[in-house]
Amino acid sequence: MPKAAKPAQKNGNAGSALTRALRFEKTGMRYFSLSAQKATDGFAKGVFTLLAGMERKHYEDIQAIAKKLEETGKFPVVSTVSSEGRMRLFKREYSRIKKEKMITGDAATAMRKALGFEAEGREMYTRMSENAGNRQEKLFFKTLASEEQKHFDIVYEYLDFLENSGLRMGE
């Protein structure tokens, strides 16, 4: 795993936010990767694998921005195009793996934790966007908050799917 670029000192707020974001995404990658390895049902394994990949891409995006910030001293221009494409791919893959039939209580427990993680990410990135020092920084964190909300929606839909398939959330 590549090491995170150290943010430029003159951009303390942006650099600090990026450092926190890198830690958060790394934690997410680990959790989702481990959950995918442990998952016994194919659907949960597929969802966790996709979520781990999305968190990995967030990590790489944040790392690239931190590097540019360090090099130039300015928060770089960001685009939401790749984000939108990733979410289309994620939704297409999610629809494909949803056809799996095996459901376990372990999957529901892991998904509840994932739901909390995604909600935490959404709130953290929303605060970072609100506290951002410039328009590009605000846009970048707002985009990440939006992606975390989409992940939250996917996980929530999965939990609803489990419940509708006969697995009650308390089991």
mmCIF file of C-alpha atoms in Angstrom:
data_model
loop_
_atom_site.group_PDB
_atom_site.id
_atom_site.type_symbol
_atom_site.label_atom_id
_atom_site.label_comp_id
_atom_site.label_asym_id
_atom_site.label_seq_id
_atom_site.Cartn_x
_atom_site.Cartn_y
_atom_site.Cartn_z
ATOM 1 C CA MET A 1 0.000 0.000 0.000
ATOM 2 C CA PRO A 2 1.531 3.362 -0.961
ATOM 3 C CA LYS A 3 2.185 5.853 1.787
ATOM 4 C CA ALA A 4 0.009 8.942 1.967
ATOM 5 C CA ALA A 5 1.585 12.183 0.849
ATOM 6 C CA LYS A 6 2.144 14.622 3.695
ATOM 7 C CA PRO A 7 0.005 17.724 3.185
ATOM 8 C CA ALA A 8 1.639 21.107 2.738
ATOM 9 C CA GLN A 9 2.072 23.050 5.959
ATOM 10 C CA LYS A 10 0.720 26.303 4.512
ATOM 11 C CA ASN A 11 -2.608 24.597 3.845
ATOM 12 C CA GLY A 12 -3.108 23.243 7.344
ATOM 13 C CA ASN A 13 -6.897 22.962 7.242
ATOM 14 C CA ALA A 14 -7.041 21.257 3.841
ATOM 15 C CA GLY A 15 -4.026 19.100 4.671
ATOM 16 C CA SER A 16 -5.469 18.070 8.021
ATOM 17 C CA ALA A 17 -8.812 17.196 6.424
ATOM 18 C CA LEU A 18 -7.075 15.138 3.742
ATOM 19 C CA THR A 19 -5.036 13.285 6.369
ATOM 20 C CA ARG A 20 -8.218 12.425 8.304
ATOM 21 C CA ALA A 21 -9.924 11.390 5.068
ATOM 22 C CA LEU A 22 -7.014 9.099 4.137
ATOM 23 C CA ARG A 23 -7.177 7.404 7.550
ATOM 24 C CA PHE A 24 -10.937 6.996 7.253
ATOM 25 C CA GLU A 25 -10.792 5.487 3.754
ATOM 26 C CA LYS A 26 -7.969 3.146 4.750
ATOM 27 C CA THR A 27 -10.066 1.915 7.674
ATOM 28 C CA GLY A 28 -12.979 1.378 5.289
ATOM 29 C CA MET A 29 -10.843 -0.570 2.820
ATOM 30 C CA ARG A 30 -9.641 -2.857 5.604
ATOM 31 C CA TYR A 31 -13.107 -3.401 7.064
ATOM 32 C CA PHE A 32 -14.783 -4.121 3.746
ATOM 33 C CA SER A 33 -11.940 -6.332 2.479
ATOM 34 C CA LEU A 34 -11.949 -8.374 5.688
ATOM 35 C CA SER A 35 -15.755 -8.594 5.626
ATOM 36 C CA ALA A 36 -15.627 -9.837 2.026
ATOM 37 C CA GLN A 37 -13.132 -12.530 3.019
ATOM 38 C CA LYS A 38 -15.304 -13.648 5.930
ATOM 39 C CA ALA A 39 -18.651 -13.477 4.124
ATOM 40 C CA THR A 40 -20.316 -16.848 3.599
ATOM 41 C CA ASP A 41 -23.032 -15.678 1.256
ATOM 42 C CA GLY A 42 -22.154 -14.595 -2.267
ATOM 43 C CA PHE A 43 -24.260 -11.454 -2.193
ATOM 44 C CA ALA A 44 -22.605 -10.028 0.922
ATOM 45 C CA LYS A 45 -19.165 -11.003 -0.404
ATOM 46 C CA GLY A 46 -19.882 -9.161 -3.644
ATOM 47 C CA VAL A 47 -21.206 -6.034 -1.922
ATOM 48 C CA PHE A 48 -18.251 -5.903 0.465
ATOM 49 C CA THR A 49 -15.794 -6.395 -2.406
ATOM 50 C CA LEU A 50 -17.403 -3.544 -4.329
ATOM 51 C CA LEU A 51 -17.391 -1.284 -1.263
ATOM 52 C CA ALA A 52 -13.711 -2.062 -0.614
ATOM 53 C CA GLY A 53 -12.938 -1.110 -4.211
ATOM 54 C CA MET A 54 -14.855 2.149 -3.899
ATOM 55 C CA GLU A 55 -13.043 3.051 -0.682
ATOM 56 C CA ARG A 56 -9.719 2.183 -2.354
ATOM 57 C CA LYS A 57 -10.542 4.587 -5.195
ATOM 58 C CA HIS A 58 -11.468 7.310 -2.697
ATOM 59 C CA TYR A 59 -8.118 6.714 -0.981
ATOM 60 C CA GLU A 60 -6.245 7.015 -4.283
ATOM 61 C CA ASP A 61 -8.128 10.201 -5.220
ATOM 62 C CA ILE A 62 -7.424 11.779 -1.841
ATOM 63 C CA GLN A 63 -3.785 10.730 -2.025
ATOM 64 C CA ALA A 64 -3.403 12.359 -5.471
ATOM 65 C CA ILE A 65 -4.973 15.580 -4.214
ATOM 66 C CA ALA A 66 -2.721 15.605 -1.129
ATOM 67 C CA LYS A 67 0.308 15.223 -3.395
ATOM 68 C CA LYS A 68 -0.784 18.116 -5.631
ATOM 69 C CA LEU A 69 -1.515 20.246 -2.577
ATOM 70 C CA GLU A 70 1.967 19.528 -1.245
ATOM 71 C CA GLU A 71 3.589 20.331 -4.606
ATOM 72 C CA THR A 72 1.674 23.500 -5.452
ATOM 73 C CA GLY A 73 0.397 24.776 -2.121
ATOM 74 C CA LYS A 74 -3.091 25.029 -3.644
ATOM 75 C CA PHE A 75 -6.052 22.669 -3.557
ATOM 76 C CA PRO A 76 -6.281 21.303 -7.139
ATOM 77 C CA VAL A 77 -9.265 21.503 -9.442
ATOM 78 C CA VAL A 78 -11.455 18.420 -8.982
ATOM 79 C CA SER A 79 -13.881 16.711 -11.293
ATOM 80 C CA THR A 80 -16.957 14.657 -10.454
ATOM 81 C CA VAL A 81 -16.958 12.777 -13.769
ATOM 82 C CA SER A 82 -15.002 9.757 -12.533
ATOM 83 C CA SER A 83 -17.155 9.665 -9.414
ATOM 84 C CA GLU A 84 -20.346 9.426 -11.456
ATOM 85 C CA GLY A 85 -18.875 6.686 -13.647
ATOM 86 C CA ARG A 86 -17.781 4.675 -10.604
ATOM 87 C CA MET A 87 -21.242 4.902 -9.100
ATOM 88 C CA ARG A 88 -22.860 3.679 -12.355
ATOM 89 C CA LEU A 89 -20.472 0.708 -12.373
ATOM 90 C CA PHE A 90 -21.148 0.071 -8.684
ATOM 91 C CA LYS A 91 -24.924 0.077 -9.218
ATOM 92 C CA ARG A 92 -24.638 -2.240 -12.237
ATOM 93 C CA GLU A 93 -22.490 -4.718 -10.296
ATOM 94 C CA TYR A 94 -24.784 -4.434 -7.289
ATOM 95 C CA SER A 95 -27.783 -5.359 -9.467
ATOM 96 C CA ARG A 96 -25.893 -8.361 -10.860
ATOM 97 C CA ILE A 97 -24.839 -9.790 -7.489
ATOM 98 C CA LYS A 98 -28.254 -9.202 -5.925
ATOM 99 C CA LYS A 99 -29.433 -12.409 -7.617
ATOM 100 C CA GLU A 100 -27.562 -14.523 -5.038
ATOM 101 C CA LYS A 101 -29.882 -16.595 -2.834
ATOM 102 C CA MET A 102 -27.941 -17.575 0.307
ATOM 103 C CA ILE A 103 -28.577 -15.269 3.280
ATOM 104 C CA THR A 104 -26.962 -15.433 6.727
ATOM 105 C CA GLY A 105 -27.318 -13.539 9.988
ATOM 106 C CA ASP A 106 -23.585 -12.772 9.852
ATOM 107 C CA ALA A 107 -24.167 -10.795 6.653
ATOM 108 C CA ALA A 108 -26.807 -8.663 8.375
ATOM 109 C CA THR A 109 -24.507 -7.948 11.320
ATOM 110 C CA ALA A 110 -21.619 -6.944 9.060
ATOM 111 C CA MET A 111 -23.917 -4.814 6.917
ATOM 112 C CA ARG A 112 -25.239 -2.962 9.982
ATOM 113 C CA LYS A 113 -21.637 -2.059 10.833
ATOM 114 C CA ALA A 114 -21.069 -1.012 7.216
ATOM 115 C CA LEU A 115 -24.163 1.185 7.399
ATOM 116 C CA GLY A 116 -22.726 2.977 10.416
ATOM 117 C CA PHE A 117 -19.369 3.384 8.709
ATOM 118 C CA GLU A 118 -20.920 4.928 5.595
ATOM 119 C CA ALA A 119 -23.069 7.286 7.692
ATOM 120 C CA GLU A 120 -19.964 8.380 9.603
ATOM 121 C CA GLY A 121 -18.131 9.036 6.324
ATOM 122 C CA ARG A 122 -21.037 11.022 4.907
ATOM 123 C CA GLU A 123 -21.195 13.224 8.006
ATOM 124 C CA MET A 124 -17.425 13.700 8.169
ATOM 125 C CA TYR A 125 -17.167 14.726 4.507
ATOM 126 C CA THR A 126 -20.201 17.013 4.827
ATOM 127 C CA ARG A 127 -18.485 18.830 7.727
ATOM 128 C CA MET A 128 -15.229 19.006 5.761
ATOM 129 C CA SER A 129 -17.088 20.518 2.815
ATOM 130 C CA GLU A 130 -18.766 23.092 5.049
ATOM 131 C CA ASN A 131 -15.400 24.036 6.594
ATOM 132 C CA ALA A 132 -13.458 24.035 3.310
ATOM 133 C CA GLY A 133 -11.261 27.012 2.524
ATOM 134 C CA ASN A 134 -11.959 27.205 -1.201
ATOM 135 C CA ARG A 135 -14.458 26.159 -3.851
ATOM 136 C CA GLN A 136 -12.485 23.154 -5.155
ATOM 137 C CA GLU A 137 -11.936 21.750 -1.687
ATOM 138 C CA LYS A 138 -15.644 22.257 -0.893
ATOM 139 C CA LEU A 139 -16.627 20.470 -4.145
ATOM 140 C CA PHE A 140 -14.270 17.560 -3.519
ATOM 141 C CA PHE A 141 -15.546 16.843 -0.007
ATOM 142 C CA LYS A 142 -19.153 17.371 -1.101
ATOM 143 C CA THR A 143 -18.595 14.748 -3.826
ATOM 144 C CA LEU A 144 -17.157 12.304 -1.299
ATOM 145 C CA ALA A 145 -20.130 12.923 1.019
ATOM 146 C CA SER A 146 -22.469 12.187 -1.884
ATOM 147 C CA GLU A 147 -20.650 8.949 -2.703
ATOM 148 C CA GLU A 148 -20.763 7.843 0.921
ATOM 149 C CA GLN A 149 -24.520 8.559 0.905
ATOM 150 C CA LYS A 150 -24.882 6.349 -2.170
ATOM 151 C CA HIS A 151 -22.924 3.596 -0.426
ATOM 152 C CA PHE A 152 -25.202 4.044 2.602
ATOM 153 C CA ASP A 153 -28.260 3.687 0.360
ATOM 154 C CA ILE A 154 -26.884 0.484 -1.184
ATOM 155 C CA VAL A 155 -26.156 -1.059 2.225
ATOM 156 C CA TYR A 156 -29.561 0.027 3.533
ATOM 157 C CA GLU A 157 -31.222 -1.544 0.501
ATOM 158 C CA TYR A 158 -29.309 -4.766 1.166
ATOM 159 C CA LEU A 159 -30.480 -4.839 4.791
ATOM 160 C CA ASP A 160 -34.049 -4.322 3.573
ATOM 161 C CA PHE A 161 -33.487 -7.165 1.084
ATOM 162 C CA LEU A 162 -32.361 -9.438 3.934
ATOM 163 C CA GLU A 163 -35.385 -8.573 6.027
ATOM 164 C CA ASN A 164 -37.777 -9.102 3.121
ATOM 165 C CA SER A 165 -36.108 -12.466 2.475
ATOM 166 C CA GLY A 166 -37.140 -13.644 5.912
ATOM 167 C CA LEU A 167 -34.106 -12.705 7.989
ATOM 168 C CA ARG A 168 -35.131 -10.390 10.795
ATOM 169 C CA MET A 169 -32.618 -7.760 11.851
ATOM 170 C CA GLY A 170 -32.396 -9.030 15.421
ATOM 171 C CA GLU A 171 -31.376 -12.546 14.401
#
